[in-house]
Amino acid sequence: MRELLDGYLPIEQYGLIGNLHTAAMVGMDGSIDFMCWPEFDSPSVFCRLLDKNKGGHFAITPTHPAATSKQQYLPFSNVLSTKFLCEDGVGVVTDFMHRPRPKSRSHSHMMPWLVRSVEVIRGEMTFDLECFPAFDYARTSHTLEISELSHTEGLGQTSNLADHAAQTAVSPMDLRYIVGCMGGGSCPLVKLTATDHPGGLGKGVTSQFKMLEGQRVFFVLPAYMAKYDPPMSMKYAETLMEDTLLYWLGWIRSCTYFGRWLENVERSALILKLMTYEPTGAVVAAVTFSLPEAIGDSGRNWDYRFTWVRDSAFTMYAFMRLGLNKEAKHYMEFVRRLCREKNADGGLQIMYTLRGGREMPELVLSHLEGYRGCAPVRIGNGAADHLQLDIYGELLDAVYLYNKFSQPLSYDEWVDVRALVDYVCDNYNQPDMGIWEVRGRRQNFTYSKVQCWVAIDRGLRLVDKRDFPCHDKERWRQTRDSLYEEIMERAWNNELEMFTQSYENSEMLDAAVLAMPLVFFCAGTDPRFVKTMRRIMLPPHRGGLTANNLVFRYNAVETDDGLSGEEGTFSLCTFWLAEALSRASKADITLLYKSQVIIDEMIMYGNHVGLFSEEIDKSGKHLGNFPQAFTHIALISAAYNVNRALKSNK
């Protein structure tokens, strides 16, 4: 059943469930191998994805050795269904985290639970259950207590009684089950048995139970709530699932996109919404940490469970393009909070915790071996104090579009924008660490300079369109225009006929410059840009960055990024190429066909439920944190703009 790579399920064989507070990854074999609890950036409870022995998991799998599995989301939702098939029967495990029913007084309270429904829809099937939690990144020991409670439908529970010292990291946790009987009264027998967890710091539970067609069992974790602990019943569990389905259906119905690749666009929107932290509106870059960007010892393993200004700004753009303006408004409230708490120099930090905090010290969990042995396993992120000037362009472009498509900016919001533009005018000439967060030396990255130009340009556009007060308007205009000339002079290599990665690396390509026409720095048909794009489309051995229609972000071997080894192709950059080709197609219509082919092929690289990781390796396997918001944002943007170009070409 479990097709392993070095003892690990491939990254692309997971689906994702969540409740806008946290998320869990469910493998095609029915095992939950990753979950942080109770929030996205909380310590992990299940983390077999990063250590096959110590990490912990919650698996419900058929005992039949020849059973095959299929996995899909229920329509228009983030409720995940894993179907197991064999000669004797068909069983279905349905996983979700509860969301309250929209506009309902009686179902308005969110139950912060992971719910797993197991049922047999043909014949009979025997299942093995293993629940081995590993609290606090598998660092904290726990004890186990099993109690049998009387219930008309067969209720049992197991609870974690963690040491008091670990209460800041873990919470008491119950596993409860509800047995649904057939019409004739036949019920499956579920009995939880305390079992040692080899390599773990405490016992877990196991069970083997046989189910017949029409029988159903719900497992709920963690079911304990001090303030609100409703009695469990089959009807109540079914209502939780119905609430969740109606929530996601109601949300996606607000999407106004009906073009090509609709199913993929809607799936990406649903995933981005799932990765939104409801209390603040911040968007987590990925729900995982330390999934490697290259198999081996390159050390390219990072924690993405934070909100990057860049990623969140792009997410706001994606939501607005789909007509989902409520999410954009929520994030703008988060931006306003960040602007009120700027750095001492008037700038923003490049990333924040989901609650707007600044501290995220980078630590190595040396006791975990890492996915497929790819250490180190890191939590926290040392790039938090990086200077990355591109964030101001991305943020202010999103704010400009928010004013245009969603809701007019208020005066107070304009004051925040004006301060950020002033900051860019004062600091645009500094070298920085760039969009790729290199761990090497600072450089004058071309992409950062372009985004500084965008920041000033959008400020000027807001002044012109809204007549906002701006005493430094002329200074802004002069700075913007001189920066444009500087980029055209210092970032352009006349001999190689391309825009370079930075002023210093005058012979190095960087796929980030594909964004130039996307942010209207230059036309897609500009000869300089077209020459750069065509060079990027060459294979690496000919000086390009493209292999099999997949784009590397830069040459990781020749670029000084402070790290060693190679990496996979960067999915974001491939979607950027598709969108850039559509912009350039006004001068060469064949490029529009090429852009469509690239999107079709990229969708093929998505996994079985339409999720994308950060990178794709040479064999087509997923690499890096998963799923990655950036990639799904780029899919939406590319689909929207290529679809528009295809429609206008008719």
XYZ file of C-alpha atoms in Angstrom:
650
model
C 0.000 0.000 0.000
C 2.677 2.496 1.035
C 4.976 3.195 -1.947
C 8.043 4.537 -0.221
C 11.149 6.502 -1.148
C 13.819 5.771 1.467
C 10.980 4.940 3.865
C 8.917 8.050 3.042
C 5.762 8.595 1.057
C 6.480 10.924 -1.911
C 5.478 14.533 -1.209
C 3.063 14.531 -4.138
C 1.031 11.670 -2.644
C -0.562 13.881 0.018
C -3.766 15.879 0.170
C -4.397 18.754 2.557
C -7.209 19.522 4.987
C -7.547 22.471 7.345
C -9.778 24.909 9.218
C -8.090 28.333 8.687
C -6.149 27.851 11.924
C -4.065 24.794 11.141
C -3.824 22.004 8.581
C -2.939 18.328 8.175
C -1.448 16.312 5.328
C -3.207 13.043 4.504
C -1.382 10.449 2.427
C -2.960 8.289 -0.250
C -2.407 5.393 2.128
C -4.746 6.978 4.712
C -1.998 8.176 7.047
C -1.832 11.672 8.504
C 1.909 12.248 8.539
C 2.013 15.964 9.285
C -0.050 18.173 11.569
C 0.848 21.116 13.795
C -1.649 21.855 16.540
C -3.561 23.981 17.338
C -2.254 26.541 14.821
C -0.175 26.502 11.650
C 3.009 27.515 13.474
C 2.427 25.462 16.621
C 4.689 22.501 17.373
C 3.911 19.366 15.415
C 1.853 16.498 16.785
C 2.316 14.249 13.748
C 5.525 14.612 11.775
C 6.366 11.268 10.159
C 6.993 13.322 7.008
C 10.267 14.478 8.589
C 11.236 11.381 10.557
C 9.765 7.987 9.670
C 10.507 6.561 13.119
C 10.127 9.388 15.636
C 7.805 11.832 13.904
C 4.415 10.363 14.782
C 1.383 9.604 12.597
C -2.322 8.769 12.587
C -2.983 6.045 10.031
C -6.192 4.258 9.023
C -5.359 1.736 6.323
C -6.864 -1.511 4.989
C -5.152 -4.723 6.019
C -5.571 -6.260 2.555
C -2.076 -6.236 0.988
C -3.390 -5.785 -2.561
C -5.746 -2.884 -1.842
C -5.336 0.126 -4.105
C -6.227 3.704 -3.239
C -7.724 6.732 -4.953
C -7.950 10.189 -3.436
C -10.030 13.243 -4.301
C -11.639 16.299 -2.790
C -15.393 16.263 -2.517
C -16.724 18.793 -5.064
C -16.061 22.470 -4.319
C -14.588 21.742 -0.902
C -11.484 20.961 1.150
C -13.031 17.729 2.431
C -10.720 14.904 1.354
C -11.898 11.414 0.412
C -9.509 8.436 0.188
C -11.049 5.327 -1.345
C -9.554 1.856 -0.852
C -10.475 -0.927 -3.285
C -9.873 -4.665 -3.272
C -11.727 -7.785 -4.388
C -13.515 -8.147 -1.058
C -14.848 -4.619 -0.737
C -14.480 -0.854 -1.015
C -13.850 1.424 1.956
C -13.706 5.209 2.180
C -11.844 7.387 4.683
C -13.108 10.978 4.600
C -11.008 13.604 6.380
C -11.833 17.181 7.269
C -11.419 19.888 9.872
C -14.692 21.467 10.864
C -15.818 24.852 9.589
C -19.105 26.335 10.866
C -22.090 26.494 8.556
C -22.432 29.941 6.919
C -25.154 32.269 8.252
C -26.454 29.731 10.756
C -27.197 30.567 14.377
C -27.349 26.945 15.507
C -24.128 25.905 13.706
C -22.001 29.025 14.151
C -19.399 27.615 16.550
C -16.258 26.122 15.001
C -15.205 22.850 16.593
C -11.382 22.758 16.380
C -11.268 19.078 15.561
C -9.748 16.711 13.078
C -12.534 14.346 11.986
C -11.976 11.040 10.166
C -14.962 9.102 8.819
C -14.464 5.440 7.903
C -17.177 3.561 6.024
C -17.539 0.530 3.769
C -19.648 1.031 0.661
C -19.278 -2.451 -0.880
C -18.584 -5.851 0.635
C -16.379 -5.883 3.718
C -12.992 -4.521 4.709
C -10.709 -4.760 7.715
C -8.776 -1.676 8.801
C -5.673 -1.117 10.889
C -5.586 2.042 12.997
C -2.385 3.507 14.425
C -2.353 6.774 16.357
C 1.132 7.626 17.581
C 1.400 11.338 18.488
C 4.843 12.869 18.937
C 4.297 16.155 20.759
C 6.374 19.315 20.486
C 8.303 18.245 17.371
C 8.834 14.803 18.951
C 10.709 16.406 21.865
C 8.188 16.006 24.692
C 7.168 12.793 26.423
C 3.553 12.026 27.239
C 1.463 9.482 29.091
C -1.604 7.638 27.869
C -4.924 6.883 29.490
C -7.661 4.797 27.856
C -11.200 4.936 29.201
C -14.328 3.247 27.880
C -17.400 5.458 28.136
C -20.915 4.209 27.756
C -22.779 5.500 24.710
C -25.629 4.159 22.663
C -23.439 4.208 19.584
C -20.220 2.948 21.147
C -17.966 5.799 22.335
C -14.381 5.410 23.512
C -11.548 7.844 24.059
C -7.833 8.108 24.688
C -6.237 11.249 26.101
C -2.770 12.727 26.258
C -1.732 13.859 29.729
C 1.411 15.774 28.908
C 3.835 16.985 31.548
C 2.963 20.396 32.954
C 6.275 21.780 31.704
C 5.181 21.176 28.126
C 1.779 22.797 28.374
C 2.984 25.810 26.477
C 3.847 23.517 23.591
C 1.116 20.881 23.693
C -2.483 20.649 24.846
C -4.446 17.768 26.354
C -5.697 15.719 23.448
C -8.440 13.119 23.131
C -9.117 10.542 20.462
C -12.784 9.594 20.455
C -14.737 7.322 18.177
C -18.407 6.939 17.338
C -19.698 3.690 15.870
C -22.620 3.716 13.450
C -24.587 0.491 13.211
C -26.471 -1.026 10.286
C -30.244 -1.084 10.168
C -30.285 -4.625 11.533
C -28.222 -3.615 14.535
C -24.853 -5.020 13.393
C -22.001 -2.834 14.675
C -18.258 -2.943 14.012
C -16.179 -3.687 17.084
C -13.534 -1.025 17.723
C -11.173 -1.514 20.637
C -8.196 0.747 21.247
C -5.072 -0.920 22.603
C -2.167 0.903 24.225
C 0.922 0.220 22.132
C 4.567 1.196 22.417
C 5.779 3.583 19.740
C 9.257 2.464 18.618
C 11.426 5.553 18.668
C 8.721 7.642 20.303
C 8.496 9.313 23.718
C 5.217 7.779 24.795
C 2.653 5.155 23.907
C 0.004 5.428 21.249
C -3.019 3.322 20.385
C -3.711 0.712 17.732
C -6.812 -1.145 16.650
C -7.902 -3.608 14.003
C -11.585 -3.665 13.134
C -13.702 -5.273 10.475
C -16.494 -3.340 8.782
C -19.381 -4.433 6.579
C -21.192 -2.548 3.868
C -23.281 0.241 5.414
C -21.286 0.533 8.632
C -19.494 3.702 9.611
C -17.101 4.893 12.313
C -16.090 8.478 13.090
C -12.777 9.241 14.808
C -12.387 12.719 16.312
C -9.089 14.265 17.429
C -8.440 16.253 19.582
C -11.965 16.136 20.959
C -11.316 17.652 24.390
C -12.587 21.198 24.960
C -12.730 22.628 28.468
C -15.421 25.237 27.752
C -17.521 23.482 25.140
C -17.576 19.702 24.949
C -20.820 18.531 23.286
C -21.961 14.918 23.557
C -20.811 12.809 20.619
C -23.287 11.045 18.347
C -23.351 9.804 14.771
C -25.850 12.517 13.892
C -23.630 15.208 15.389
C -20.550 13.977 13.491
C -22.516 13.905 10.230
C -23.678 17.466 10.920
C -20.066 18.584 11.329
C -19.269 17.198 7.884
C -22.337 18.811 6.372
C -21.415 22.163 7.953
C -17.930 21.950 6.485
C -19.117 21.043 2.993
C -21.613 23.909 2.995
C -18.972 26.343 4.216
C -16.545 25.586 1.378
C -19.296 25.440 -1.236
C -20.649 28.807 -0.134
C -17.187 30.342 -0.197
C -16.129 29.180 -3.671
C -19.469 30.246 -5.131
C -18.261 33.838 -4.762
C -15.540 33.191 -7.357
C -16.262 35.132 -10.561
C -13.734 33.385 -12.814
C -15.199 31.172 -15.566
C -12.355 30.881 -18.074
C -9.988 28.096 -19.095
C -8.509 25.848 -16.411
C -11.479 26.688 -14.173
C -11.193 23.561 -12.030
C -7.491 24.198 -11.372
C -8.064 27.869 -10.594
C -10.855 27.028 -8.126
C -8.733 24.367 -6.461
C -5.871 26.852 -6.071
C -8.285 29.409 -4.603
C -9.609 26.834 -2.121
C -6.065 25.940 -1.068
C -5.089 29.601 -0.634
C -8.172 30.161 1.491
C -7.308 27.086 3.556
C -3.818 28.563 4.120
C -5.275 31.847 5.406
C -5.073 32.387 9.161
C -8.588 33.519 10.021
C -7.923 35.624 13.144
C -5.666 38.091 11.267
C -6.095 37.451 7.540
C -2.395 36.580 7.142
C -1.519 33.938 4.554
C 0.942 31.195 5.491
C 3.550 30.573 2.760
C 3.227 26.808 3.242
C 1.862 24.603 6.005
C 5.079 22.578 6.288
C 8.643 23.164 7.378
C 11.996 21.762 6.209
C 10.846 19.767 3.202
C 14.031 19.861 1.092
C 14.507 21.769 -2.144
C 17.066 19.138 -3.164
C 17.561 15.532 -2.067
C 20.925 15.236 -0.352
C 22.912 17.452 1.979
C 22.470 20.848 0.322
C 20.812 22.221 3.460
C 18.067 23.956 1.463
C 15.394 23.195 4.081
C 13.355 26.075 5.493
C 10.358 26.779 7.703
C 7.546 28.400 5.676
C 4.868 28.567 8.398
C 4.951 32.353 8.484
C 3.438 35.148 6.453
C 5.695 36.875 3.944
C 4.668 40.375 2.880
C 5.459 39.303 -0.692
C 3.390 36.115 -0.726
C 0.447 37.717 1.034
C 0.409 40.672 -1.366
C 0.344 38.292 -4.329
C -2.430 36.316 -2.635
C -4.489 39.486 -2.251
C -4.004 40.118 -5.975
C -5.106 36.555 -6.810
C -8.246 36.800 -4.665
C -9.207 40.129 -6.232
C -8.785 38.701 -9.737
C -11.287 36.005 -8.775
C -13.767 38.445 -7.254
C -13.030 37.303 -3.697
C -12.743 40.788 -2.262
C -13.635 39.913 1.321
C -10.304 38.144 1.766
C -8.461 41.111 0.264
C -10.150 43.460 2.732
C -9.234 41.212 5.648
C -5.583 41.177 4.619
C -5.579 44.976 4.215
C -6.516 45.217 7.877
C -3.463 43.080 8.670
C -1.287 45.353 6.488
C -2.523 48.421 8.350
C -1.477 46.830 11.613
C 2.012 46.140 10.245
C 2.307 49.713 8.986
C 1.502 51.035 12.445
C 4.356 48.951 13.874
C 7.104 49.617 11.329
C 10.805 49.120 11.993
C 12.772 51.950 13.572
C 14.002 53.026 10.118
C 10.433 53.232 8.777
C 10.554 49.986 6.826
C 8.754 46.664 7.152
C 10.084 43.282 8.119
C 9.944 40.847 5.176
C 7.953 38.271 7.154
C 5.918 38.064 10.328
C 4.292 35.460 12.463
C 0.648 34.853 11.671
C -0.301 37.199 14.478
C 2.051 39.968 13.348
C 4.963 39.078 15.628
C 8.565 39.657 14.613
C 10.475 36.969 16.476
C 11.038 33.609 14.749
C 14.502 32.391 15.772
C 15.862 29.684 13.503
C 16.602 26.421 15.319
C 17.781 23.015 14.137
C 15.930 19.912 15.363
C 18.911 17.590 15.256
C 16.941 14.637 16.645
C 14.854 14.436 13.434
C 16.498 12.918 10.381
C 14.572 14.957 7.803
C 12.520 13.893 4.785
C 14.414 11.034 3.088
C 17.337 11.770 5.399
C 17.722 15.360 4.208
C 18.895 17.191 7.307
C 18.878 19.692 8.878
C 15.300 20.053 10.049
C 14.783 23.739 10.806
C 12.041 25.614 12.626
C 11.911 29.387 12.659
C 13.464 31.403 9.868
C 16.753 33.276 9.952
C 15.790 35.355 6.916
C 13.316 37.380 8.979
C 15.777 40.248 9.414
C 16.853 40.281 5.754
C 16.639 43.452 3.734
C 14.502 42.571 0.706
C 13.394 45.738 -1.007
C 11.136 43.996 -3.522
C 8.409 43.579 -0.880
C 7.425 47.238 -1.180
C 6.627 46.973 -4.872
C 4.601 43.811 -4.414
C 2.694 45.246 -1.469
C 1.956 48.641 -3.033
C 0.937 47.054 -6.332
C -1.599 44.966 -4.399
C -2.773 48.060 -2.506
C -3.177 49.941 -5.794
C -5.278 47.108 -7.223
C -7.273 46.935 -3.996
C -8.140 50.603 -4.424
C -9.057 49.964 -8.056
C -11.017 46.723 -7.866
C -12.143 46.281 -4.270
C -12.538 49.344 -2.071
C -11.191 52.922 -2.212
C -8.343 53.635 0.163
C -9.108 55.718 3.215
C -7.008 58.724 4.139
C -5.334 56.826 6.986
C -4.428 54.023 4.598
C -3.007 56.578 2.189
C -0.808 58.019 4.959
C 0.633 54.516 5.463
C 1.229 54.144 1.720
C 2.889 57.551 1.495
C 5.302 56.656 4.292
C 6.289 53.431 2.529
C 6.928 55.219 -0.768
C 9.107 57.755 1.054
C 11.039 54.845 2.584
C 11.637 53.324 -0.858
C 12.837 56.649 -2.257
C 15.353 56.838 0.595
C 16.569 53.233 0.390
C 16.145 51.909 -3.177
C 19.874 52.213 -3.891
C 20.870 49.756 -1.167
C 21.949 46.196 -2.031
C 19.678 43.543 -0.533
C 19.166 39.777 -0.283
C 16.603 39.577 -3.096
C 13.370 37.672 -3.654
C 15.160 34.317 -3.331
C 16.484 35.171 0.150
C 20.072 34.229 -0.624
C 22.251 33.417 2.343
C 25.309 34.933 0.610
C 26.319 38.559 0.100
C 23.970 41.434 -0.549
C 23.661 42.551 -4.157
C 21.797 45.068 -6.262
C 19.312 42.528 -7.596
C 17.497 43.538 -10.760
C 14.153 42.222 -9.536
C 14.441 44.254 -6.321
C 15.175 47.414 -8.300
C 12.197 46.774 -10.593
C 9.918 46.354 -7.593
C 11.239 49.564 -6.032
C 10.247 51.267 -9.282
C 6.797 49.615 -8.972
C 6.379 50.898 -5.410
C 7.049 54.500 -6.403
C 5.014 54.209 -9.599
C 1.939 52.910 -7.778
C 2.226 55.689 -5.232
C 2.229 58.233 -8.046
C -0.737 56.553 -9.729
C -2.726 56.761 -6.501
C -1.904 60.461 -6.222
C -3.089 61.050 -9.796
C -6.253 58.938 -9.546
C -7.377 59.926 -6.047
C -5.835 63.389 -5.687
C -4.292 62.374 -2.385
C -2.024 65.006 -0.797
C 1.651 64.443 -1.563
C 4.201 67.185 -0.945
C 7.022 65.035 -2.366
C 5.310 64.152 -5.612
C 8.015 65.656 -7.770
C 10.722 63.888 -5.808
C 8.888 60.612 -6.272
C 8.618 61.189 -10.004
C 12.300 62.054 -10.405
C 13.351 59.034 -8.312
C 11.111 56.685 -10.294
C 12.392 57.923 -13.658
C 16.057 57.912 -12.687
C 15.697 54.393 -11.276
C 14.181 53.230 -14.549
C 17.157 54.609 -16.470
C 19.547 53.027 -13.976
C 18.003 49.587 -14.425
C 18.128 49.860 -18.203
C 21.784 50.836 -18.033
C 23.228 48.703 -15.236
C 21.069 45.561 -15.411
C 21.322 45.139 -19.187
C 24.197 43.145 -20.711
C 24.738 44.385 -24.259
C 26.973 41.482 -25.263
C 24.663 38.706 -24.030
C 21.548 40.757 -24.799
C 19.751 40.037 -21.568
C 18.731 41.514 -18.235
C 21.037 40.116 -15.578
C 20.438 38.813 -12.089
C 22.053 41.841 -10.462
C 24.286 44.788 -11.212
C 27.199 42.766 -9.800
C 26.404 39.445 -11.581
C 26.396 40.862 -15.073
C 26.553 37.453 -16.791
C 24.020 35.591 -14.647
C 20.398 34.961 -15.606
C 17.556 35.093 -13.094
C 13.990 34.008 -13.912
C 12.638 36.698 -11.574
C 13.040 39.247 -14.396
C 10.159 37.462 -16.168
C 7.934 39.581 -13.926
C 8.966 42.820 -15.700
C 5.963 42.984 -18.059
C 3.681 41.477 -15.431
C 4.162 44.602 -13.273
C 4.169 46.921 -16.315
C 7.803 47.908 -15.935
C 8.155 47.282 -19.650
C 5.990 45.950 -22.437
C 5.991 42.246 -23.093
C 7.005 43.070 -26.646
C 9.995 45.223 -25.631
C 12.982 43.840 -27.609
C 15.204 43.781 -24.530
C 12.684 41.758 -22.571
C 11.918 39.383 -25.451
C 15.639 38.642 -25.908
C 15.962 37.969 -22.170
C 12.925 35.710 -22.168
C 14.186 33.719 -25.152
C 17.525 33.224 -23.418
C 15.755 31.983 -20.283
C 13.898 29.497 -22.486
C 17.183 27.902 -23.601
C 18.315 24.714 -21.807
C 20.896 25.169 -19.034
C 23.749 23.688 -21.080
C 23.191 26.475 -23.625
C 23.109 29.219 -21.025
C 19.373 29.189 -20.296
C 17.185 28.189 -17.362
C 14.546 25.945 -18.959
C 14.452 22.160 -19.131
C 11.417 20.254 -20.379
C 9.375 23.498 -20.294
C 10.158 23.861 -16.571
C 12.114 26.891 -15.360
C 14.934 27.074 -12.813
C 14.971 30.334 -10.866
C 18.737 30.691 -11.453
C 21.801 28.500 -11.906
C 22.216 27.255 -8.339
C 25.693 25.841 -9.043
C 27.199 29.030 -10.465
C 25.285 31.573 -8.357
C 26.682 32.592 -4.982
C 23.586 32.135 -2.833
C 25.450 31.019 0.275
C 24.352 27.391 -0.105
C 25.678 24.291 -1.822
C 24.231 21.825 -4.308
C 21.551 21.975 -6.945
C 17.794 22.364 -6.700
C 14.706 21.574 -8.755
C 12.850 23.753 -11.217
C 10.826 26.508 -9.567
C 7.110 26.162 -10.280
C 6.390 29.865 -9.734
C 8.894 30.797 -12.442
C 7.346 28.376 -14.929
C 3.947 30.019 -14.495
C 5.613 33.445 -14.804
C 7.106 32.334 -18.116
C 3.663 31.311 -19.386
C 2.224 34.689 -18.432
C 5.178 36.579 -19.915
C 4.780 34.691 -23.194
C 1.154 35.781 -23.382
C 2.244 39.412 -22.922
C 4.850 39.038 -25.669
C 2.407 37.340 -28.058
C 1.131 40.684 -29.358
C 4.250 40.707 -31.548
C 4.401 36.951 -32.200
C 1.147 35.018 -31.932
C 2.951 31.673 -31.727
C 4.082 32.648 -28.223
C 0.471 32.593 -27.070
C 0.180 28.946 -28.087
C 3.432 28.256 -26.246
C 2.067 29.873 -23.089
C -1.010 27.647 -23.230
C 1.138 24.541 -23.653
C 3.251 25.468 -20.624
C 0.202 25.905 -18.387
C -1.263 22.597 -19.587
C 2.023 20.832 -18.882
C 2.451 22.482 -15.484
C -1.033 21.373 -14.463
C 0.059 17.858 -15.365
C 2.849 18.175 -12.765
C 0.353 18.997 -10.038
C -0.500 16.044 -7.861
C -3.634 13.904 -8.041
C -5.744 16.525 -6.211
C -4.251 19.578 -7.923
C -1.675 20.619 -5.297
C 1.765 22.032 -6.105
C 4.952 22.136 -4.101
C 7.663 24.743 -4.447
C 9.822 22.813 -6.917
C 9.856 19.841 -9.287
C 12.905 17.606 -9.708
C 14.270 16.065 -12.895
C 12.087 12.965 -12.522
C 8.894 15.002 -11.983
C 8.721 14.510 -8.212
C 7.777 17.362 -5.902
C 10.402 19.138 -3.816
C 10.216 21.825 -1.157
C 7.455 22.847 1.194
C 3.983 21.711 0.232
C 1.606 22.970 -0.840
C 3.207 26.316 -1.603
C 0.992 29.388 -1.760
C 3.319 31.159 -4.198
C 2.855 28.447 -6.834
C -0.934 28.440 -6.561
C -0.971 32.252 -6.757
C 1.112 32.115 -9.946
C -1.222 29.486 -11.426
C -4.226 31.757 -10.872
C -2.458 34.786 -12.337
C -1.154 32.895 -15.381
C -4.515 31.243 -16.068
C -6.360 34.567 -15.743
C -4.048 36.510 -18.044
C -3.413 33.787 -20.631
C -7.151 33.130 -20.805
C -7.747 36.844 -21.362
C -5.133 36.906 -24.136
C -6.691 33.859 -25.803
C -10.145 35.473 -25.701
C -8.905 38.763 -27.146
C -7.120 36.905 -29.955
C -10.339 35.409 -31.320
